[in-house]
Amino acid sequence: MAEKDIRIGDTVMVERAGDVIPYVVKALAKKRQGQEKKFSMPSRCPSCGGDVLVAKDKKKSRCTNMNCPAQLQQRIQHFASARALDIDGLGEKRAAQLVEKGLVTWLPDILTLRPNDLLALEGYADKAAHNLYNAIQQAKETTLARFIYALGIPLVGEHLAGLLAARYEDLPALQRAAEEELLEIPEIGPEVARSLAVFFTESHNCKAVARMVAEGLRLENPIFSGKKGILPLAGLKFVFTGSLQGWSRDEAKGLVQRLGRRATTSVSSATDYVVAGPGTGSKLAAAAELNIPILSEAQFQDLLNKKGVRVGTIRQREPSGRKY
Ligand SMILES: [Zn+2]
C-alpha cells in the first residue's frame, strides 16, 4: 500500500489474477475527494488494545494478547485440541457457543466451567455436560510441554514446546527466561526468542497464566533434562504404521515431536525406528529391506521408559488411556 500510495477510501483499478484475490494495479488519484487516508499498521490491537508484534520481514503483525476477543474462539479450540490439553468434546461448535454466550471470556474461564453452566447451552444433555466437565478436570493435570503448546504462542509449535520443557523445569523458570538465555537453546532463533519474551511479559498473558495455575492446573515435566535441555528422543527418527492401542497415530506423532525429532511418514535409510501396530503393510517391508529396527507398541514404550520418559505414570491416570 505504501509503495503504490494506496489510501483508505481510494478508488482502485483491479485486474484478475489467480482465482480469488484481485490484483490491485493502482489507485486512481484523480478520483480522490480529499478524505482518503494513508494506512499505517496499528501498534496496538484494534480489538483489545494489546501489544502488536511485527515479524522481522514485516509480513505479519500479530496481537500478542492471548485473551484478545477477536482470537478467543480459535484459541479455545487450540487449547482443547488432542495434542494440546486434550479436552474431549470441546471442538469448534462448542467453542463458538461458549464465546457467544459469554461463558468463556478468556482461557482461564474454561477451567471453571460447571455442569450447570453447560446445561444452559443448546444441545447439551446432562451426560454431555458432565462428560465435558470431567474432561476439563482431567485436563488440569497435564505436562509442561503440552501446556506451552496449548498457549498458542506465535511460532511455538509442539517441537519447540518440547525443547523448552526439556530446558526449563517448570513454568516460572520459563517465564523468567531472558531473550538472550533462550537464544542459547539449539534450534531457537531470534524470532522465537522474541516471541516468547513478548508473550510472557504481556500483562494479560501473565494474568491468564497465573489464573490458570490458581484454578488447579498442575504441570508435570517428565522430560526436563537440566540446563542442557536435551530432549529424550533427540535425533531419533520414527515412523508409525498400523493401528496403535494406547493412542492414536496422530498422538504418537505429537509425542515424538515433543520429545525429539519430528515423526516422518515414509521409511528411508535415515529412519531409526519403525513402530508397528496391527494392520501394517508396505512400510514394514521397506523397514525390513533397509534393516531398520521394528518395534511393537510395548517395545516403543520400553524405549521411552529407558530414555527416562515416565509415559506410563502419566497415561494411567487417564481413564480413556489416550494421553501420554
Ligand atoms: Zn487483540
CSV table of C-alpha atoms and ligand atoms in Angstrom, one decimal:
chain,number,residue,atom,x,y,z
A,1,MET,CA,0.0,0.0,0.0
A,2,ALA,CA,2.8,2.4,0.8
A,3,GLU,CA,4.7,1.5,-2.4
A,4,LYS,CA,1.7,2.2,-4.6
A,5,ASP,CA,0.4,5.0,-2.4
A,6,ILE,CA,-3.0,3.3,-2.0
A,7,ARG,CA,-5.0,5.0,0.7
A,8,ILE,CA,-8.1,4.1,2.7
A,9,GLY,CA,-11.2,5.3,0.7
A,10,ASP,CA,-9.4,5.3,-2.7
A,11,THR,CA,-10.9,4.1,-5.9
A,12,VAL,CA,-8.5,1.5,-7.4
A,13,MET,CA,-8.0,-0.3,-10.6
A,14,VAL,CA,-8.0,-4.1,-10.2
A,15,GLU,CA,-7.2,-6.9,-12.6
A,16,ARG,CA,-8.0,-10.6,-12.5
A,17,ALA,CA,-5.1,-12.6,-11.1
A,18,GLY,CA,-5.2,-16.1,-9.9
A,19,ASP,CA,-8.6,-17.4,-8.8
A,20,VAL,CA,-9.9,-15.3,-6.0
A,21,ILE,CA,-7.9,-12.3,-5.0
A,22,PRO,CA,-7.9,-9.5,-7.5
A,23,TYR,CA,-4.6,-7.7,-8.1
A,24,VAL,CA,-4.6,-4.0,-7.3
A,25,VAL,CA,-2.9,-2.2,-10.2
A,26,LYS,CA,-3.0,1.3,-8.9
A,27,ALA,CA,-5.1,3.9,-7.1
A,28,LEU,CA,-6.9,6.4,-9.3
A,29,ALA,CA,-5.6,9.6,-7.8
A,30,LYS,CA,-7.9,11.8,-9.9
A,31,LYS,CA,-10.9,10.3,-8.1
A,32,ARG,CA,-9.7,11.4,-4.7
A,33,GLN,CA,-12.1,13.6,-2.7
A,34,GLY,CA,-9.6,14.7,-0.1
A,35,GLN,CA,-10.8,12.4,2.8
A,36,GLU,CA,-8.6,9.5,1.8
A,37,LYS,CA,-6.1,8.4,4.5
A,38,LYS,CA,-2.8,6.7,4.4
A,39,PHE,CA,-2.8,3.3,6.2
A,40,SER,CA,-0.4,2.6,8.9
A,41,MET,CA,-0.2,-0.7,10.9
A,42,PRO,CA,-1.6,-0.1,14.4
A,43,SER,CA,0.9,-0.5,17.2
A,44,ARG,CA,-2.0,-1.6,19.5
A,45,CYS,CA,-4.6,-4.2,18.6
A,46,PRO,CA,-7.8,-2.6,17.3
A,47,SER,CA,-9.9,-5.2,19.1
A,48,CYS,CA,-8.3,-5.3,22.6
A,49,GLY,CA,-5.5,-2.7,22.8
A,50,GLY,CA,-2.8,-5.4,23.2
A,51,ASP,CA,0.8,-5.0,22.0
A,52,VAL,CA,1.4,-5.8,18.4
A,53,LEU,CA,4.4,-7.9,17.4
A,54,VAL,CA,5.7,-7.3,13.9
A,55,ALA,CA,7.6,-10.1,12.3
A,56,LYS,CA,11.2,-9.3,11.2
A,57,ASP,CA,10.2,-9.5,7.5
A,58,LYS,CA,7.3,-7.1,8.3
A,59,LYS,CA,4.9,-9.5,6.6
A,60,LYS,CA,2.9,-10.4,9.7
A,61,SER,CA,1.7,-8.3,12.6
A,62,ARG,CA,0.1,-10.1,15.5
A,63,CYS,CA,-1.8,-9.1,18.6
A,64,THR,CA,0.2,-10.6,21.5
A,65,ASN,CA,-2.7,-10.7,24.0
A,66,MET,CA,-3.9,-14.3,24.3
A,67,ASN,CA,-7.2,-13.0,25.7
A,68,CYS,CA,-8.0,-10.9,22.7
A,69,PRO,CA,-11.7,-11.4,22.0
A,70,ALA,CA,-11.0,-11.5,18.2
A,71,GLN,CA,-8.8,-14.5,18.8
A,72,LEU,CA,-10.7,-16.2,21.5
A,73,GLN,CA,-12.7,-19.0,19.8
A,74,GLN,CA,-9.7,-20.2,17.8
A,75,ARG,CA,-7.5,-20.2,21.0
A,76,ILE,CA,-10.1,-22.2,22.8
A,77,GLN,CA,-10.1,-24.8,20.0
A,78,HIS,CA,-6.3,-25.0,20.0
A,79,PHE,CA,-6.1,-25.1,23.8
A,80,ALA,CA,-8.5,-28.1,23.9
A,81,SER,CA,-7.1,-30.0,20.9
A,82,ALA,CA,-5.8,-33.5,21.2
A,83,ARG,CA,-2.2,-32.6,21.1
A,84,ALA,CA,-2.6,-29.7,23.5
A,85,LEU,CA,-4.7,-30.1,26.6
A,86,ASP,CA,-6.8,-32.8,25.0
A,87,ILE,CA,-10.2,-31.8,26.3
A,88,ASP,CA,-12.6,-34.3,24.7
A,89,GLY,CA,-15.8,-32.8,23.5
A,90,LEU,CA,-14.6,-29.2,23.2
A,91,GLY,CA,-14.4,-28.6,19.4
A,92,GLU,CA,-15.3,-25.8,17.1
A,93,LYS,CA,-19.0,-25.8,17.6
A,94,ARG,CA,-18.9,-25.8,21.4
A,95,ALA,CA,-16.0,-23.2,21.5
A,96,ALA,CA,-18.2,-20.9,19.4
A,97,GLN,CA,-21.1,-21.4,21.8
A,98,LEU,CA,-19.1,-20.7,24.9
A,99,VAL,CA,-17.8,-17.4,23.4
A,100,GLU,CA,-21.2,-16.4,22.0
A,101,LYS,CA,-22.9,-16.9,25.4
A,102,GLY,CA,-20.2,-15.2,27.3
A,103,LEU,CA,-19.3,-18.2,29.3
A,104,VAL,CA,-15.7,-18.0,28.3
A,105,THR,CA,-14.3,-14.5,28.0
A,106,TRP,CA,-10.7,-15.6,28.4
A,107,LEU,CA,-8.9,-19.0,28.5
A,108,PRO,CA,-9.0,-19.5,32.3
A,109,ASP,CA,-12.8,-19.5,32.2
A,110,ILE,CA,-12.6,-22.9,30.6
A,111,LEU,CA,-11.2,-24.4,33.8
A,112,THR,CA,-14.0,-23.0,36.0
A,113,LEU,CA,-17.0,-24.2,33.8
A,114,ARG,CA,-19.6,-26.1,35.8
A,115,PRO,CA,-22.0,-28.7,34.5
A,116,ASN,CA,-24.9,-26.2,35.2
A,117,ASP,CA,-23.3,-23.5,33.0
A,118,LEU,CA,-23.1,-26.1,30.2
A,119,LEU,CA,-26.7,-27.3,30.7
A,120,ALA,CA,-27.9,-23.8,29.9
A,121,LEU,CA,-26.4,-24.2,26.4
A,122,GLU,CA,-28.3,-25.5,23.4
A,123,GLY,CA,-27.7,-29.2,22.6
A,124,TYR,CA,-26.3,-30.2,26.0
A,125,ALA,CA,-27.9,-33.2,27.7
A,126,ASP,CA,-27.0,-34.0,31.3
A,127,LYS,CA,-24.5,-36.6,30.1
A,128,ALA,CA,-22.7,-34.4,27.6
A,129,ALA,CA,-22.4,-31.6,30.2
A,130,HIS,CA,-20.9,-33.9,32.8
A,131,ASN,CA,-18.6,-35.5,30.3
A,132,LEU,CA,-17.2,-32.2,29.2
A,133,TYR,CA,-16.9,-31.1,32.9
A,134,ASN,CA,-14.9,-34.3,33.7
A,135,ALA,CA,-12.7,-33.9,30.6
A,136,ILE,CA,-11.8,-30.4,31.8
A,137,GLN,CA,-11.0,-31.6,35.3
A,138,GLN,CA,-8.7,-34.3,33.9
A,139,ALA,CA,-7.0,-31.8,31.5
A,140,LYS,CA,-5.9,-29.8,34.5
A,141,GLU,CA,-3.3,-32.4,35.1
A,142,THR,CA,-1.0,-32.2,32.2
A,143,THR,CA,2.6,-31.7,31.2
A,144,LEU,CA,4.5,-28.5,30.8
A,145,ALA,CA,5.2,-29.3,27.2
A,146,ARG,CA,1.5,-29.7,26.4
A,147,PHE,CA,0.7,-26.5,28.2
A,148,ILE,CA,3.3,-24.4,26.4
A,149,TYR,CA,1.9,-25.7,23.1
A,150,ALA,CA,-1.7,-25.1,24.3
A,151,LEU,CA,-0.9,-21.4,25.0
A,152,GLY,CA,-0.6,-20.8,21.2
A,153,ILE,CA,2.5,-18.6,21.4
A,154,PRO,CA,3.3,-17.4,17.9
A,155,LEU,CA,6.0,-19.6,16.2
A,156,VAL,CA,6.0,-22.1,19.1
A,157,GLY,CA,4.7,-25.5,17.9
A,158,GLU,CA,4.9,-28.9,19.6
A,159,HIS,CA,8.5,-29.5,18.9
A,160,LEU,CA,9.7,-26.2,20.4
A,161,ALA,CA,7.3,-26.6,23.3
A,162,GLY,CA,9.2,-29.9,24.0
A,163,LEU,CA,12.6,-28.2,23.7
A,164,LEU,CA,11.5,-25.6,26.2
A,165,ALA,CA,10.2,-28.2,28.7
A,166,ALA,CA,13.5,-30.1,28.4
A,167,ARG,CA,15.4,-26.9,29.3
A,168,TYR,CA,13.1,-25.4,31.9
A,169,GLU,CA,12.0,-27.4,34.9
A,170,ASP,CA,8.7,-25.5,35.5
A,171,LEU,CA,6.6,-22.7,34.2
A,172,PRO,CA,8.0,-19.9,36.4
A,173,ALA,CA,11.6,-20.8,35.2
A,174,LEU,CA,10.5,-20.4,31.6
A,175,GLN,CA,8.6,-17.2,32.3
A,176,ARG,CA,11.7,-15.7,33.9
A,177,ALA,CA,14.0,-16.7,31.0
A,178,ALA,CA,15.5,-13.7,29.2
A,179,GLU,CA,15.7,-13.5,25.5
A,180,GLU,CA,19.5,-14.0,25.4
A,181,GLU,CA,19.2,-17.1,27.5
A,182,LEU,CA,16.5,-18.6,25.2
A,183,LEU,CA,18.8,-18.0,22.3
A,184,GLU,CA,21.3,-20.4,23.8
A,185,ILE,CA,18.9,-23.3,23.2
A,186,PRO,CA,19.7,-25.1,20.0
A,187,GLU,CA,17.0,-24.6,17.3
A,188,ILE,CA,15.7,-21.4,19.0
A,189,GLY,CA,16.4,-18.4,16.9
A,190,PRO,CA,16.0,-14.6,17.5
A,191,GLU,CA,12.4,-14.5,16.2
A,192,VAL,CA,11.2,-17.3,18.5
A,193,ALA,CA,13.1,-15.9,21.5
A,194,ARG,CA,11.5,-12.6,20.9
A,195,SER,CA,8.0,-14.1,20.5
A,196,LEU,CA,8.4,-15.9,23.8
A,197,ALA,CA,9.8,-12.9,25.7
A,198,VAL,CA,7.0,-10.7,24.4
A,199,PHE,CA,4.3,-13.3,25.2
A,200,PHE,CA,5.5,-13.8,28.8
A,201,THR,CA,5.8,-10.1,29.5
A,202,GLU,CA,2.4,-9.1,28.1
A,203,SER,CA,0.4,-8.3,31.2
A,204,HIS,CA,-2.9,-10.0,30.0
A,205,ASN,CA,-1.0,-13.2,29.4
A,206,CYS,CA,0.7,-13.1,32.7
A,207,LYS,CA,-2.6,-12.7,34.4
A,208,ALA,CA,-4.2,-15.6,32.4
A,209,VAL,CA,-1.4,-18.0,33.2
A,210,ALA,CA,-1.4,-17.1,36.9
A,211,ARG,CA,-5.1,-17.6,37.0
A,212,MET,CA,-5.0,-21.0,35.4
A,213,VAL,CA,-2.4,-22.1,37.9
A,214,ALA,CA,-4.6,-20.8,40.7
A,215,GLU,CA,-7.5,-22.8,39.3
A,216,GLY,CA,-5.7,-26.0,40.0
A,217,LEU,CA,-3.7,-26.5,36.8
A,218,ARG,CA,-0.9,-29.0,37.6
A,219,LEU,CA,2.0,-29.3,35.2
A,220,GLU,CA,4.3,-32.3,35.4
A,221,ASN,CA,7.5,-32.1,33.5
A,222,PRO,CA,8.8,-35.6,32.8
A,223,ILE,CA,11.2,-34.5,30.0
A,224,PHE,CA,13.2,-31.9,32.0
A,225,SER,CA,16.8,-32.8,31.5
A,226,GLY,CA,18.6,-29.9,33.2
A,227,LYS,CA,20.5,-26.9,31.9
A,228,LYS,CA,21.4,-28.6,28.7
A,229,GLY,CA,17.8,-29.1,27.8
A,230,ILE,CA,18.3,-32.3,25.8
A,231,LEU,CA,15.1,-34.0,24.6
A,232,PRO,CA,14.9,-37.7,25.5
A,233,LEU,CA,14.4,-38.7,21.8
A,234,ALA,CA,16.7,-36.0,20.3
A,235,GLY,CA,18.0,-37.0,16.9
A,236,LEU,CA,15.9,-40.2,16.6
A,237,LYS,CA,13.6,-40.5,13.6
A,238,PHE,CA,10.4,-42.6,14.0
A,239,VAL,CA,7.8,-43.8,11.5
A,240,PHE,CA,4.5,-45.1,12.9
A,241,THR,CA,2.4,-47.6,11.0
A,242,GLY,CA,-0.6,-49.7,11.6
A,243,SER,CA,-3.1,-49.0,14.4
A,244,LEU,CA,-1.8,-48.5,17.9
A,245,GLN,CA,-3.7,-49.5,21.1
A,246,GLY,CA,-2.8,-46.8,23.6
A,247,TRP,CA,-3.0,-43.7,21.4
A,248,SER,CA,-4.0,-42.6,18.0
A,249,ARG,CA,-1.2,-42.3,15.4
A,250,ASP,CA,-1.6,-38.6,15.5
A,251,GLU,CA,-1.0,-38.5,19.2
A,252,ALA,CA,2.0,-40.8,18.9
A,253,LYS,CA,3.5,-38.4,16.4
A,254,GLY,CA,2.8,-35.5,18.7
A,255,LEU,CA,4.6,-37.3,21.5
A,256,VAL,CA,7.7,-37.9,19.4
A,257,GLN,CA,7.6,-34.3,18.2
A,258,ARG,CA,7.6,-33.1,21.8
A,259,LEU,CA,10.3,-35.5,22.9
A,260,GLY,CA,12.7,-35.1,20.0
A,261,ARG,CA,12.5,-35.3,16.3
A,262,ARG,CA,9.5,-34.8,14.1
A,263,ALA,CA,8.0,-38.1,13.1
A,264,THR,CA,8.2,-38.7,9.4
A,265,THR,CA,5.7,-40.6,7.2
A,266,SER,CA,7.9,-42.6,4.9
A,267,VAL,CA,10.6,-45.1,5.7
A,268,SER,CA,14.1,-44.2,4.5
A,269,SER,CA,17.7,-45.1,5.4
A,270,ALA,CA,17.6,-42.1,7.8
A,271,THR,CA,14.7,-43.8,9.9
A,272,ASP,CA,15.9,-45.0,13.3
A,273,TYR,CA,12.8,-47.0,14.3
A,274,VAL,CA,9.5,-48.1,12.8
A,275,VAL,CA,6.8,-48.6,15.4
A,276,ALA,CA,4.2,-51.0,14.0
A,277,GLY,CA,0.8,-52.0,15.2
A,278,PRO,CA,-1.6,-54.5,13.6
A,279,GLY,CA,-2.6,-53.8,10.0
A,280,THR,CA,0.7,-52.7,8.6
A,281,GLY,CA,1.8,-53.3,5.0
A,282,SER,CA,4.4,-51.7,2.7
A,283,LYS,CA,6.2,-49.7,5.4
A,284,LEU,CA,7.1,-52.9,7.3
A,285,ALA,CA,8.5,-54.4,4.1
A,286,ALA,CA,10.5,-51.3,3.4
A,287,ALA,CA,11.9,-51.3,7.0
A,288,ALA,CA,12.9,-54.9,6.7
A,289,GLU,CA,14.7,-54.3,3.5
A,290,LEU,CA,16.6,-51.4,5.0
A,291,ASN,CA,17.4,-53.3,8.2
A,292,ILE,CA,15.6,-50.8,10.3
A,293,PRO,CA,14.6,-52.0,13.8
A,294,ILE,CA,10.8,-52.6,14.0
A,295,LEU,CA,9.2,-52.0,17.4
A,296,SER,CA,5.9,-53.2,18.8
A,297,GLU,CA,4.0,-50.7,20.8
A,298,ALA,CA,5.2,-52.3,24.0
A,299,GLN,CA,8.8,-52.1,22.9
A,300,PHE,CA,8.3,-48.5,22.0
A,301,GLN,CA,7.0,-47.9,25.5
A,302,ASP,CA,10.1,-49.7,26.9
A,303,LEU,CA,12.3,-47.5,24.8
A,304,LEU,CA,10.6,-44.4,26.2
A,305,ASN,CA,11.0,-45.8,29.8
A,306,LYS,CA,14.7,-46.4,29.2
A,307,LYS,CA,15.1,-42.8,28.0
A,308,GLY,CA,13.6,-41.6,31.2
A,309,VAL,CA,10.2,-40.6,29.9
A,310,ARG,CA,7.6,-41.5,32.5
A,311,VAL,CA,4.9,-42.2,30.0
A,312,GLY,CA,3.2,-44.9,32.0
A,313,THR,CA,2.6,-42.9,35.1
A,314,ILE,CA,1.1,-40.0,33.2
A,315,ARG,CA,-1.0,-42.2,30.9
A,316,GLN,CA,-2.5,-44.3,33.7
A,317,ARG,CA,-4.5,-41.5,35.3
A,318,GLU,CA,-6.3,-41.0,32.0
A,319,PRO,CA,-9.3,-43.4,32.0
A,320,SER,CA,-9.6,-43.4,28.3
A,321,GLY,CA,-5.9,-44.3,28.2
A,322,ARG,CA,-5.3,-41.8,25.4
A,323,LYS,CA,-2.9,-39.3,27.0
A,324,TYR,CA,0.8,-39.9,27.4
B,1,ZN,ZN,-6.1,-8.1,20.3
